[in-house]
């Protein structure tokens, strides 16, 4: 059975554990109507369009 030759330092151990808690970057796409950045698969907050159809009326 494999046995570690040396004790793993606290910094090395914590660096390995920290990778699980890293935040992922949020993705943004350009709205085809108004060319503002929006979240994918959601209605655009600035123009109210989704998939080239007006879903909500923005004043």
N, CA, C and O of each residue as an XYZ file, in Angstrom:
236
protein
N       0.837     -1.186      0.000
C       0.000      0.000      0.000
C       0.878      1.244      0.000
O       1.887      1.292      0.704
N       0.503      2.252     -0.784
C       1.306      3.470     -0.890
C       1.159      4.318      0.364
O       0.056      4.540      0.863
N       2.296      4.783      0.857
C       2.319      5.617      2.066
C       3.073      6.903      1.732
O       4.128      6.836      1.100
N       2.566      8.074      2.136
C       3.280      9.319      1.837
C       4.649      9.361      2.516
O       4.802      8.942      3.663
N       5.644      9.878      1.780
C       6.993      9.948      2.322
C       7.148     11.128      3.275
O       7.879     11.045      4.262
N       6.455     12.230      2.975
C       6.539     13.433      3.798
C       5.146     13.943      4.130
O       4.178     13.666      3.422
N       5.069     14.692      5.218
C       3.800     15.314      5.619
C       3.450     16.420      4.620
O       4.314     17.207      4.232
N       2.193     16.474      4.210
C       1.737     17.547      3.318
C       1.595     18.826      4.132
O       0.926     18.839      5.166
N       2.226     19.905      3.663
C       2.179     21.171      4.405
C       0.771     21.752      4.369
O      -0.037     21.414      3.504
N       0.495     22.635      5.330
C      -0.838     23.238      5.417
C      -1.149     24.067      4.187
O      -2.279     24.059      3.700
N      -0.151     24.788      3.677
C      -0.404     25.631      2.502
C      -0.713     24.790      1.267
O      -1.603     25.137      0.491
N       0.009     23.694      1.079
C      -0.243     22.812     -0.070
C      -1.612     22.156      0.042
O      -2.343     22.059     -0.944
N      -1.958     21.705      1.247
C      -3.264     21.093      1.483
C      -4.389     22.098      1.233
O      -5.387     21.764      0.594
N      -4.234     23.321      1.731
C      -5.284     24.331      1.590
C      -5.424     24.815      0.151
O      -6.527     25.136     -0.290
N      -4.310     24.871     -0.587
C      -4.386     25.246     -2.005
C      -5.204     24.235     -2.790
O      -5.984     24.604     -3.668
N      -5.023     22.960     -2.472
C      -5.763     21.900     -3.145
C      -7.255     21.996     -2.815
O      -8.097     21.823     -3.696
N      -7.580     22.266     -1.569
C      -8.980     22.353     -1.155
C      -9.661     23.601     -1.687
O     -10.868     23.589     -1.929
N      -8.909     24.676     -1.873
C      -9.485     25.952     -2.299
C     -10.009     25.898     -3.730
O     -10.876     26.691     -4.097
N      -9.497     24.979     -4.540
C      -9.919     24.920     -5.937
C     -11.387     24.542     -6.066
O     -12.020     24.866     -7.072
N     -11.942     23.859     -5.062
C     -13.347     23.457     -5.114
C     -14.278     24.634     -4.845
O     -15.450     24.591     -5.219
N     -13.775     25.675     -4.205
C     -14.615     26.811     -3.822
C     -14.454     28.011     -4.742
O     -14.974     29.087     -4.449
N     -13.755     27.846     -5.830
C     -13.517     28.941     -6.761
C     -14.807     29.306     -7.483
O     -15.560     28.421     -7.891
N     -15.066     30.587     -7.642
C     -16.262     31.048     -8.354
C     -16.009     30.995     -9.854
O     -14.917     31.315    -10.324
N     -17.020     30.592    -10.590
C     -16.884     30.573    -12.041
C     -17.327     31.914    -12.611
O     -18.186     32.586    -12.040
N     -16.743     32.296    -13.729
C     -17.093     33.558    -14.371
C     -18.492     33.473    -14.943
O     -18.868     32.462    -15.535
N     -19.268     34.540    -14.765
C     -20.603     34.542    -15.347
C     -20.494     34.880    -16.834
O     -19.680     35.715    -17.229
N     -21.310     34.231    -17.644
C     -21.268     34.384    -19.095
C     -22.264     35.443    -19.534
O     -23.394     35.481    -19.048
N     -21.849     36.291    -20.441
C     -22.728     37.297    -21.018
C     -22.698     37.161    -22.532
O     -21.662     36.849    -23.120
N     -23.851     37.399    -23.156
C     -23.938     37.406    -24.613
C     -24.526     38.735    -25.055
O     -25.143     39.448    -24.263
N     -24.330     39.058    -26.314
C     -24.841     40.321    -26.852
C     -26.269     40.134    -27.352
O     -26.565     39.172    -28.061
N     -27.144     41.051    -26.983
C     -28.532     41.015    -27.450
C     -28.556     41.350    -28.942
O     -27.942     42.334    -29.355
N     -29.251     40.555    -29.761
C     -29.277     40.839    -31.203
C     -30.066     42.096    -31.558
O     -29.845     42.680    -32.620
N     -30.981     42.521    -30.688
C     -31.804     43.701    -30.971
C     -31.081     45.001    -30.631
O     -30.918     45.870    -31.488
N     -30.644     45.132    -29.368
C     -30.089     46.405    -28.902
C     -28.585     46.343    -28.665
O     -27.978     47.366    -28.347
N     -27.972     45.188    -28.809
C     -26.525     44.983    -28.678
C     -25.999     45.293    -27.275
O     -24.831     45.645    -27.114
N     -26.856     45.164    -26.266
C     -26.432     45.266    -24.874
C     -26.036     43.873    -24.387
O     -26.462     42.869    -24.958
N     -25.228     43.812    -23.342
C     -24.867     42.515    -22.779
C     -25.998     42.012    -21.895
O     -26.591     42.769    -21.126
N     -26.291     40.703    -22.020
C     -27.350     40.095    -21.227
C     -26.960     38.671    -20.882
O     -26.040     38.113    -21.480
N     -27.655     38.079    -19.919
C     -27.415     36.687    -19.580
C     -28.028     35.796    -20.653
O     -29.097     36.117    -21.173
N     -27.379     34.682    -21.000
C     -27.932     33.818    -22.039
C     -29.234     33.156    -21.612
O     -29.417     32.847    -20.435
N     -30.140     32.936    -22.563
C     -31.436     32.279    -22.368
C     -32.351     33.071    -21.436
O     -33.164     32.490    -20.717
N     -32.216     34.400    -21.450
C     -33.065     35.254    -20.627
C     -33.500     36.461    -21.432
O     -32.866     36.826    -22.422
N     -34.596     37.079    -20.994
C     -35.106     38.277    -21.662
C     -34.124     39.419    -21.428
O     -33.586     39.568    -20.331
N     -33.893     40.225    -22.466
C     -33.004     41.378    -22.350
C     -33.679     42.434    -21.485
O     -34.837     42.783    -21.716
N     -32.957     42.946    -20.486
C     -33.535     43.924    -19.572
C     -33.663     45.301    -20.203
O     -34.484     46.106    -19.762
N     -32.868     45.586    -21.227
C     -32.905     46.936    -21.800
C     -33.954     47.080    -22.903
O     -34.529     48.157    -23.056
N     -34.219     46.017    -23.679
C     -35.203     46.157    -24.762
C     -36.424     45.245    -24.596
O     -37.454     45.491    -25.222
N     -36.333     44.197    -23.766
C     -37.472     43.321    -23.517
C     -37.673     42.233    -24.550
O     -38.732     41.607    -24.580
N     -36.684     41.989    -25.399
C     -36.804     40.970    -26.442
C     -36.159     39.663    -26.015
O     -35.179     39.654    -25.270
N     -36.727     38.549    -26.499
C     -36.133     37.221    -26.339
C     -36.435     36.434    -27.600
O     -37.592     36.322    -28.004
N     -35.409     35.892    -28.220
C     -35.519     35.143    -29.478
C     -36.274     35.940    -30.536
O     -37.205     35.430    -31.159
N     -35.867     37.194    -30.736
C     -36.410     38.100    -31.761
C     -37.900     38.384    -31.607
O     -38.558     38.775    -32.572
N     -38.446     38.188    -30.383
C     -39.836     38.544    -30.105
C     -39.881     39.414    -28.883
O     -39.124     39.198    -27.936
N     -40.774     40.415    -28.887
C     -40.921     41.277    -27.724
C     -41.734     40.527    -26.677
O     -42.892     40.178    -26.907
N     -41.114     40.281    -25.520
C     -41.748     39.506    -24.467
C     -42.355     40.449    -23.423
O     -43.490     40.256    -22.986
N     -41.587     41.470    -23.029
C     -42.085     42.473    -22.091
C     -41.927     43.851    -22.705
O     -40.999     44.104    -23.473
N     -42.832     44.720    -22.361
C     -42.815     46.074    -22.919
C     -41.985     46.970    -22.006
O     -42.303     47.123    -20.827
N     -40.931     47.558    -22.545
C     -40.055     48.457    -21.800
C     -40.368     49.888    -22.243
O     -40.447     50.182    -23.435
N     -40.543     50.763    -21.261
C     -40.866     52.169    -21.599
C     -39.614     53.004    -21.691
O     -39.690     54.202    -21.963
